[in-house]
Amino acid sequence: MKERLEELKQEALEKVSKSENVQSLKDVRVEYLGKKGPITEVLRGMGKLSKEERPVIGQLANEVRESIAAAIDTKQTRLEDEELEKQLEAESIDVTLPGRPVRVGGPHLLTSIVEEIEDLFIGMGFEIKEGPEVETDYYNFEALNLPKGHPARDMQDSFYITEELLLRTHTSPVQARTMGQKDGNEPVKMICPGKVYRRDTDDATHSHQFTQLEGLLVDKHVRMSDLKGVLNAFAKQMFGAERDIRLRPSFFPFTEPSVEMDISCKVCEGKGCSVCKGTGWIEILGAGMVHPNVLEMAGYDPKEYSGFAFGMGPERIAMLKYGVDDIRNFYTNDIRFLEQYHKA
Ligand code: 2U9
């Protein structure tokens, strides 16, 4: 029995030293130290031994078991360390190597322009409102003093879903909806940015879908000078304190009186150049005092309440500010165009 145990020990230690991976070590452990293993076998045979022999064999059997187990543990640790080393080596990155360029995107030029304008008006106490792009004929036209069949509707032809539903042609319906929610006795001070649609042939300055940002202020005793003050503050913050503004008479069905606001041309300092077509002035937006019909339809008494409104096209402002010569660049998603305006 003693020889057998010695023999088993050598055999097992041999196999341990030959094991090249953790799995085969496990197999050796099971084979020699397992319940069905030869050492267990020997121990089961203890019964046949003399009572002198039993403690000797018993102790030897335990020594053999422990030395095999110890050899397996040591080898396993070494194999696992080697495994880890190999893995670390394989995964080691040469930190001196240049990293893979991570393409950092940025806001679309239109988004940054709209956010810039929003921040200016938030600074003047206006709140931002948004509304549905699929609008009703009532809110897109009638509530804005454009009754059914009114010729001015042709200037704003759109895409109709039904007789009564269309893709909005301006963001003004959002102002009309907001006023309507105030049951005629609360002030309104809001701007509304968003996508609008016109049945237009796309060219360098027209697109069937474009952006608008309109504003509205309704309260008691609102005068034209309040409008001029707000527009002047906007222009100077957006285009530079040295810019002048001028208001020219104009016409919109939903404002009376109506004006266009120009800023002095930056390129020629107002002397006249190709950018301002020799006028020295650049048209930026339209505005006016809210038409009494519009106030009335929204539930306000025009004798008690008055208001002003304005509307601009952020694409136009971006084209002026960044010298973009074709409005379609904003929609054709050419990364070479867009990434020029990623604020680093
Ligand atoms: C209500 C009352 C009045 C909004 C206004 C303009 C003038 C204007 C143009 C800007 C660029 C259209 O896209 S554009 O060509 N808009 O000039 N918009 S006043 O007037 C309103 C709006 C809502 C209830």
CSV table of C-alpha atoms and ligand atoms in Angstrom, one decimal:
chain,number,residue,atom,x,y,z
A,1,MET,CA,0.0,0.0,0.0
A,2,LYS,CA,2.9,2.4,0.8
A,3,GLU,CA,4.5,1.8,-2.6
A,4,ARG,CA,1.1,2.3,-4.2
A,5,LEU,CA,0.7,5.7,-2.5
A,6,GLU,CA,4.3,6.8,-3.5
A,7,GLU,CA,3.6,5.6,-7.0
A,8,LEU,CA,0.4,7.6,-7.1
A,9,LYS,CA,2.1,10.7,-5.7
A,10,GLN,CA,4.8,10.6,-8.4
A,11,GLU,CA,2.3,9.9,-11.1
A,12,ALA,CA,0.1,12.8,-10.0
A,13,LEU,CA,3.0,15.2,-9.6
A,14,GLU,CA,4.2,14.2,-13.0
A,15,LYS,CA,0.9,15.1,-14.5
A,16,VAL,CA,0.8,18.4,-12.6
A,17,SER,CA,4.1,19.4,-14.0
A,18,LYS,CA,3.0,18.5,-17.5
A,19,SER,CA,-0.3,20.4,-17.2
A,20,GLU,CA,-0.3,23.4,-19.4
A,21,ASN,CA,-3.5,24.9,-18.6
A,22,VAL,CA,-5.9,25.3,-15.7
A,23,GLN,CA,-8.5,22.9,-17.1
A,24,SER,CA,-6.1,19.9,-17.3
A,25,LEU,CA,-5.0,20.7,-13.7
A,26,LYS,CA,-8.7,20.5,-12.7
A,27,ASP,CA,-8.8,17.1,-14.4
A,28,VAL,CA,-5.7,15.9,-12.4
A,29,ARG,CA,-7.3,17.1,-9.2
A,30,VAL,CA,-10.5,15.2,-9.9
A,31,GLU,CA,-8.6,12.2,-11.1
A,32,TYR,CA,-6.4,11.9,-8.0
A,33,LEU,CA,-8.2,13.8,-5.3
A,34,GLY,CA,-11.7,13.1,-6.4
A,35,LYS,CA,-14.3,10.9,-4.6
A,36,LYS,CA,-13.6,8.1,-7.1
A,37,GLY,CA,-9.8,8.8,-7.0
A,38,PRO,CA,-7.2,6.1,-6.3
A,39,ILE,CA,-6.2,7.7,-2.9
A,40,THR,CA,-9.8,7.6,-1.8
A,41,GLU,CA,-9.6,4.0,-3.0
A,42,VAL,CA,-6.6,3.3,-0.8
A,43,LEU,CA,-8.3,4.9,2.2
A,44,ARG,CA,-11.3,2.7,1.6
A,45,GLY,CA,-9.0,-0.3,1.8
A,46,MET,CA,-7.8,0.8,5.2
A,47,GLY,CA,-10.2,-1.8,6.7
A,48,LYS,CA,-8.1,-4.7,5.5
A,49,LEU,CA,-4.9,-3.3,7.2
A,50,SER,CA,-3.6,-4.3,10.6
A,51,LYS,CA,-4.2,-1.8,13.4
A,52,GLU,CA,-0.4,-1.0,13.4
A,53,GLU,CA,-0.4,-0.3,9.7
A,54,ARG,CA,-3.6,1.8,9.6
A,55,PRO,CA,-2.2,5.1,11.2
A,56,VAL,CA,1.0,4.8,9.1
A,57,ILE,CA,-0.9,4.4,5.9
A,58,GLY,CA,-3.5,6.9,7.0
A,59,GLN,CA,-1.0,9.6,7.6
A,60,LEU,CA,0.9,8.8,4.4
A,61,ALA,CA,-2.3,8.9,2.4
A,62,ASN,CA,-3.1,12.4,3.8
A,63,GLU,CA,0.5,13.6,3.1
A,64,VAL,CA,0.2,12.3,-0.4
A,65,ARG,CA,-3.1,14.0,-0.8
A,66,GLU,CA,-1.9,17.3,0.6
A,67,SER,CA,1.3,17.3,-1.5
A,68,ILE,CA,-0.7,16.6,-4.7
A,69,ALA,CA,-3.2,19.3,-3.7
A,70,ALA,CA,-0.4,21.8,-2.9
A,71,ALA,CA,1.4,21.0,-6.2
A,72,ILE,CA,-1.9,21.6,-8.1
A,73,ASP,CA,-2.6,24.9,-6.3
A,74,THR,CA,0.9,26.2,-6.9
A,75,LYS,CA,0.8,25.3,-10.6
A,76,GLN,CA,-2.7,26.7,-11.0
A,77,THR,CA,-1.7,30.1,-9.5
A,78,ARG,CA,1.4,30.2,-11.8
A,79,LEU,CA,-0.7,29.2,-14.9
A,80,GLU,CA,-3.3,31.9,-14.0
A,81,ASP,CA,-0.6,34.5,-13.5
A,82,GLU,CA,0.9,33.6,-16.9
A,83,GLU,CA,-2.6,33.7,-18.4
A,84,LEU,CA,-3.2,37.2,-17.0
A,85,GLU,CA,0.2,38.3,-18.1
A,86,LYS,CA,-0.4,37.1,-21.6
A,87,GLN,CA,-3.8,38.8,-21.6
A,88,LEU,CA,-2.4,42.1,-20.3
A,89,GLU,CA,0.3,41.9,-22.8
A,90,ALA,CA,-2.2,41.3,-25.6
A,91,GLU,CA,-4.4,44.1,-24.3
A,92,SER,CA,-1.6,46.5,-23.5
A,93,ILE,CA,-2.1,49.7,-25.4
A,94,ASP,CA,0.8,51.9,-26.4
A,95,VAL,CA,-0.5,55.2,-24.8
A,96,THR,CA,2.0,57.0,-26.9
A,97,LEU,CA,0.1,55.9,-30.0
A,98,PRO,CA,-2.2,58.7,-31.3
A,99,GLY,CA,-5.8,58.0,-30.3
A,100,ARG,CA,-8.4,57.1,-33.0
A,101,PRO,CA,-9.9,60.5,-34.0
A,102,VAL,CA,-13.3,60.8,-32.2
A,103,ARG,CA,-15.5,62.8,-34.5
A,104,VAL,CA,-17.0,65.4,-32.2
A,105,GLY,CA,-20.3,66.6,-33.7
A,106,GLY,CA,-21.9,70.0,-32.9
A,107,PRO,CA,-25.2,71.8,-33.1
A,108,HIS,CA,-26.5,72.4,-36.6
A,109,LEU,CA,-25.9,76.0,-37.6
A,110,LEU,CA,-29.6,76.6,-37.6
A,111,THR,CA,-30.0,75.2,-34.1
A,112,SER,CA,-27.2,77.5,-32.7
A,113,ILE,CA,-28.7,80.5,-34.4
A,114,VAL,CA,-32.2,79.8,-33.0
A,115,GLU,CA,-30.8,79.1,-29.5
A,116,GLU,CA,-28.8,82.4,-29.7
A,117,ILE,CA,-31.9,84.4,-30.7
A,118,GLU,CA,-33.9,82.5,-28.0
A,119,ASP,CA,-31.4,83.4,-25.3
A,120,LEU,CA,-31.6,87.1,-26.3
A,121,PHE,CA,-35.4,87.2,-25.9
A,122,ILE,CA,-35.4,85.0,-22.7
A,123,GLY,CA,-33.1,87.8,-21.5
A,124,MET,CA,-35.8,90.3,-22.2
A,125,GLY,CA,-38.4,88.2,-20.3
A,126,PHE,CA,-40.0,86.3,-23.2
A,127,GLU,CA,-41.0,82.7,-22.8
A,128,ILE,CA,-40.6,80.0,-25.5
A,129,LYS,CA,-43.7,78.3,-26.8
A,130,GLU,CA,-43.9,75.6,-29.5
A,131,GLY,CA,-46.9,74.1,-31.3
A,132,PRO,CA,-48.1,71.6,-33.9
A,133,GLU,CA,-46.6,71.7,-37.4
A,134,VAL,CA,-49.9,70.2,-38.7
A,135,GLU,CA,-52.3,73.0,-38.1
A,136,THR,CA,-55.9,73.8,-38.7
A,137,ASP,CA,-57.0,76.3,-41.3
A,138,TYR,CA,-58.6,78.3,-38.4
A,139,TYR,CA,-55.4,78.8,-36.4
A,140,ASN,CA,-53.1,79.1,-39.5
A,141,PHE,CA,-55.2,81.6,-41.3
A,142,GLU,CA,-58.6,82.8,-39.9
A,143,ALA,CA,-57.3,83.6,-36.4
A,144,LEU,CA,-54.7,85.7,-38.1
A,145,ASN,CA,-57.2,87.9,-40.0
A,146,LEU,CA,-56.8,85.7,-43.2
A,147,PRO,CA,-60.5,84.7,-43.8
A,148,LYS,CA,-61.3,81.9,-46.2
A,149,GLY,CA,-60.6,83.0,-49.8
A,150,HIS,CA,-58.5,86.0,-48.7
A,151,PRO,CA,-56.0,86.7,-51.6
A,152,ALA,CA,-53.1,87.0,-49.1
A,153,ARG,CA,-53.5,83.3,-48.5
A,154,ASP,CA,-51.9,82.7,-51.9
A,155,MET,CA,-48.7,84.2,-50.7
A,156,GLN,CA,-48.6,81.4,-48.1
A,157,ASP,CA,-49.7,78.4,-50.1
A,158,SER,CA,-48.9,75.2,-48.3
A,159,PHE,CA,-49.4,71.4,-48.3
A,160,TYR,CA,-52.9,70.3,-47.3
A,161,ILE,CA,-53.8,67.1,-45.5
A,162,THR,CA,-57.5,67.8,-45.6
A,163,GLU,CA,-59.7,70.9,-46.4
A,164,GLU,CA,-59.1,71.9,-42.8
A,165,LEU,CA,-55.7,70.6,-42.0
A,166,LEU,CA,-52.4,71.8,-43.5
A,167,LEU,CA,-48.7,72.1,-42.8
A,168,ARG,CA,-48.4,75.4,-41.0
A,169,THR,CA,-47.1,78.3,-43.2
A,170,HIS,CA,-45.8,80.3,-40.2
A,171,THR,CA,-45.5,79.9,-36.4
A,172,SER,CA,-48.2,82.6,-35.8
A,173,PRO,CA,-50.9,80.0,-35.0
A,174,VAL,CA,-48.9,79.1,-31.9
A,175,GLN,CA,-49.3,82.8,-30.7
A,176,ALA,CA,-53.0,82.7,-31.7
A,177,ARG,CA,-53.5,79.5,-29.7
A,178,THR,CA,-51.6,80.9,-26.7
A,179,MET,CA,-53.7,84.1,-26.7
A,180,GLY,CA,-56.8,82.0,-27.0
A,181,GLN,CA,-55.8,80.2,-23.7
A,182,LYS,CA,-55.7,83.5,-21.8
A,183,ASP,CA,-59.4,84.3,-22.0
A,184,GLY,CA,-58.7,87.9,-22.9
A,185,ASN,CA,-57.4,89.2,-19.6
A,186,GLU,CA,-53.9,88.1,-19.2
A,187,PRO,CA,-50.7,89.5,-20.8
A,188,VAL,CA,-48.7,87.4,-23.3
A,189,LYS,CA,-44.9,87.6,-23.8
A,190,MET,CA,-43.6,84.8,-25.9
A,191,ILE,CA,-41.5,83.8,-28.9
A,192,CYS,CA,-42.1,80.7,-31.0
A,193,PRO,CA,-39.4,79.1,-33.1
A,194,GLY,CA,-40.2,76.2,-35.4
A,195,LYS,CA,-40.3,74.6,-38.8
A,196,VAL,CA,-42.9,76.0,-41.4
A,197,TYR,CA,-43.9,74.9,-44.8
A,198,ARG,CA,-44.6,76.8,-48.1
A,199,ARG,CA,-45.5,75.3,-51.5
A,200,ASP,CA,-42.4,76.9,-53.0
A,201,THR,CA,-39.9,75.7,-55.6
A,202,ASP,CA,-36.6,75.3,-53.8
A,203,ASP,CA,-33.8,77.7,-55.0
A,204,ALA,CA,-30.9,79.5,-53.3
A,205,THR,CA,-33.2,81.7,-51.2
A,206,HIS,CA,-36.5,79.6,-51.0
A,207,SER,CA,-37.1,76.2,-49.5
A,208,HIS,CA,-40.5,74.3,-49.2
A,209,GLN,CA,-39.5,73.8,-45.5
A,210,PHE,CA,-37.8,76.4,-43.5
A,211,THR,CA,-37.6,77.9,-40.0
A,212,GLN,CA,-39.3,80.9,-38.5
A,213,LEU,CA,-39.0,82.6,-35.1
A,214,GLU,CA,-41.9,84.8,-34.3
A,215,GLY,CA,-42.6,86.8,-31.2
A,216,LEU,CA,-45.7,88.4,-29.5
A,217,LEU,CA,-46.3,90.7,-26.6
A,218,VAL,CA,-49.9,91.6,-25.6
A,219,ASP,CA,-50.7,93.7,-22.6
A,220,LYS,CA,-52.4,97.0,-21.7
A,221,HIS,CA,-50.9,100.2,-23.2
A,222,VAL,CA,-48.4,98.5,-25.5
A,223,ARG,CA,-47.1,101.0,-28.0
A,224,MET,CA,-45.0,101.0,-31.3
A,225,SER,CA,-42.1,102.5,-29.3
A,226,ASP,CA,-42.1,99.3,-27.1
A,227,LEU,CA,-41.7,97.3,-30.3
A,228,LYS,CA,-38.9,99.5,-31.5
A,229,GLY,CA,-37.1,99.2,-28.2
A,230,VAL,CA,-37.3,95.5,-28.2
A,231,LEU,CA,-36.2,95.2,-31.8
A,232,ASN,CA,-33.3,97.6,-31.2
A,233,ALA,CA,-32.1,95.6,-28.2
A,234,PHE,CA,-32.3,92.4,-30.2
A,235,ALA,CA,-30.5,93.8,-33.2
A,236,LYS,CA,-27.6,95.3,-31.2
A,237,GLN,CA,-27.1,92.1,-29.2
A,238,MET,CA,-27.4,89.8,-32.3
A,239,PHE,CA,-25.4,91.9,-34.8
A,240,GLY,CA,-23.3,94.2,-32.7
A,241,ALA,CA,-23.8,97.3,-30.6
A,242,GLU,CA,-22.5,99.5,-33.5
A,243,ARG,CA,-25.4,98.4,-35.8
A,244,ASP,CA,-28.2,100.8,-36.4
A,245,ILE,CA,-31.8,99.8,-37.1
A,246,ARG,CA,-34.5,101.4,-39.2
A,247,LEU,CA,-38.2,100.6,-39.5
A,248,ARG,CA,-39.9,100.9,-42.9
A,249,PRO,CA,-43.6,100.8,-43.5
A,250,SER,CA,-44.9,97.4,-44.7
A,251,PHE,CA,-48.1,95.3,-44.6
A,252,PHE,CA,-49.1,92.1,-43.0
A,253,PRO,CA,-52.8,91.0,-42.6
A,254,PHE,CA,-52.2,90.3,-38.9
A,255,THR,CA,-50.5,93.5,-37.9
A,256,GLU,CA,-51.5,97.2,-38.3
A,257,PRO,CA,-49.4,99.3,-38.6
A,258,SER,CA,-46.7,96.9,-40.1
A,259,VAL,CA,-43.0,97.5,-40.5
A,260,GLU,CA,-39.9,95.8,-41.9
A,261,MET,CA,-36.8,96.2,-39.7
A,262,ASP,CA,-33.4,96.7,-41.4
A,263,ILE,CA,-29.9,96.9,-39.8
A,264,SER,CA,-27.1,99.0,-41.1
A,265,CYS,CA,-24.8,97.0,-43.5
A,266,LYS,CA,-21.7,95.7,-41.7
A,267,VAL,CA,-19.7,95.3,-44.9
A,268,CYS,CA,-19.9,98.9,-46.1
A,269,GLU,CA,-20.8,100.6,-42.9
A,270,GLY,CA,-24.0,101.8,-44.6
A,271,LYS,CA,-22.3,103.4,-47.6
A,272,GLY,CA,-23.8,100.8,-50.0
A,273,CYS,CA,-22.3,97.6,-51.4
A,274,SER,CA,-23.2,94.3,-53.2
A,275,VAL,CA,-24.3,92.7,-49.9
A,276,CYS,CA,-26.8,95.4,-49.2
A,277,LYS,CA,-27.5,96.0,-52.9
A,278,GLY,CA,-26.2,99.6,-52.6
A,279,THR,CA,-28.8,100.5,-49.9
A,280,GLY,CA,-26.5,100.4,-46.9
A,281,TRP,CA,-29.3,98.5,-45.1
A,282,ILE,CA,-30.0,94.8,-44.7
A,283,GLU,CA,-33.6,93.6,-44.1
A,284,ILE,CA,-33.9,91.3,-41.0
A,285,LEU,CA,-37.5,90.9,-40.0
A,286,GLY,CA,-41.1,92.0,-40.2
A,287,ALA,CA,-43.2,93.3,-37.3
A,288,GLY,CA,-46.1,95.4,-36.3
A,289,MET,CA,-48.9,96.2,-33.8
A,290,VAL,CA,-51.2,93.2,-33.5
A,291,HIS,CA,-54.3,93.8,-35.7
A,292,PRO,CA,-57.5,94.5,-33.6
A,293,ASN,CA,-59.3,91.7,-35.4
A,294,VAL,CA,-56.7,89.2,-34.3
A,295,LEU,CA,-56.9,90.5,-30.7
A,296,GLU,CA,-60.7,90.2,-30.8
A,297,MET,CA,-60.7,86.7,-32.3
A,298,ALA,CA,-58.4,85.6,-29.5
A,299,GLY,CA,-60.9,87.1,-26.9
A,300,TYR,CA,-59.0,90.3,-26.1
A,301,ASP,CA,-60.8,93.7,-26.1
A,302,PRO,CA,-58.7,95.9,-28.5
A,303,LYS,CA,-59.9,99.0,-26.6
A,304,GLU,CA,-58.3,97.6,-23.4
A,305,TYR,CA,-55.4,95.5,-24.8
A,306,SER,CA,-52.8,96.1,-27.5
A,307,GLY,CA,-49.7,94.2,-28.6
A,308,PHE,CA,-46.9,93.9,-31.0
A,309,ALA,CA,-45.5,91.0,-33.0
A,310,PHE,CA,-42.5,90.2,-35.1
A,311,GLY,CA,-41.3,87.4,-37.3
A,312,MET,CA,-37.9,86.5,-38.8
A,313,GLY,CA,-36.3,83.7,-40.7
A,314,PRO,CA,-33.3,82.2,-38.9
A,315,GLU,CA,-31.9,80.8,-42.1
A,316,ARG,CA,-31.7,84.4,-43.5
A,317,ILE,CA,-29.9,85.6,-40.3
A,318,ALA,CA,-27.5,82.6,-40.5
A,319,MET,CA,-26.8,83.4,-44.2
A,320,LEU,CA,-26.1,87.0,-43.4
A,321,LYS,CA,-24.0,86.3,-40.3
A,322,TYR,CA,-21.9,83.5,-41.9
A,323,GLY,CA,-22.0,84.4,-45.6
A,324,VAL,CA,-24.0,81.3,-46.6
A,325,ASP,CA,-25.1,81.8,-50.2
A,326,ASP,CA,-27.6,79.0,-50.6
A,327,ILE,CA,-30.5,78.2,-48.2
A,328,ARG,CA,-30.5,74.5,-49.3
A,329,ASN,CA,-27.1,74.0,-47.6
A,330,PHE,CA,-29.1,73.9,-44.3
A,331,TYR,CA,-31.0,70.9,-45.4
A,332,THR,CA,-28.8,68.8,-47.6
A,333,ASN,CA,-26.7,67.5,-44.6
A,334,ASP,CA,-23.4,67.9,-46.3
A,335,ILE,CA,-21.0,67.4,-43.3
A,336,ARG,CA,-18.3,69.5,-45.1
A,337,PHE,CA,-20.7,72.4,-45.0
A,338,LEU,CA,-22.1,71.7,-41.5
A,339,GLU,CA,-18.9,71.1,-39.6
A,340,GLN,CA,-17.6,74.6,-40.6
A,341,TYR,CA,-20.0,75.9,-38.0
A,342,HIS,CA,-19.3,73.5,-35.2
A,343,LYS,CA,-18.4,75.7,-32.3
A,344,ALA,CA,-15.0,74.3,-31.3
B,1,2U9,C1,-50.2,87.0,-34.0
B,1,2U9,C2,-50.2,88.3,-34.4
B,1,2U9,C3,-49.2,88.8,-35.3
B,1,2U9,C4,-46.1,87.8,-36.8
B,1,2U9,C5,-45.3,88.6,-37.8
B,1,2U9,C6,-44.0,89.0,-39.4
B,1,2U9,C7,-44.4,90.2,-39.2
B,1,2U9,C8,-43.0,88.7,-40.5
B,1,2U9,C9,-41.9,87.1,-41.8
B,1,2U9,C10,-40.5,86.8,-41.2
B,1,2U9,C11,-39.7,86.0,-42.1
B,1,2U9,C12,-42.3,85.8,-42.5
B,1,2U9,O1,-40.6,83.8,-42.8
B,1,2U9,S1,-40.8,85.1,-43.1
B,1,2U9,O2,-40.7,85.6,-44.4
B,1,2U9,N1,-42.8,87.4,-40.8
B,1,2U9,O3,-42.5,89.5,-41.1
B,1,2U9,N2,-44.5,88.0,-38.7
B,1,2U9,S2,-45.5,90.2,-37.9
B,1,2U9,O4,-47.3,88.5,-36.5
B,1,2U9,C13,-48.2,88.0,-35.7
B,1,2U9,C14,-48.2,86.7,-35.3
B,1,2U9,C15,-49.1,86.2,-34.4
B,1,2U9,C16,-51.2,86.4,-33.1
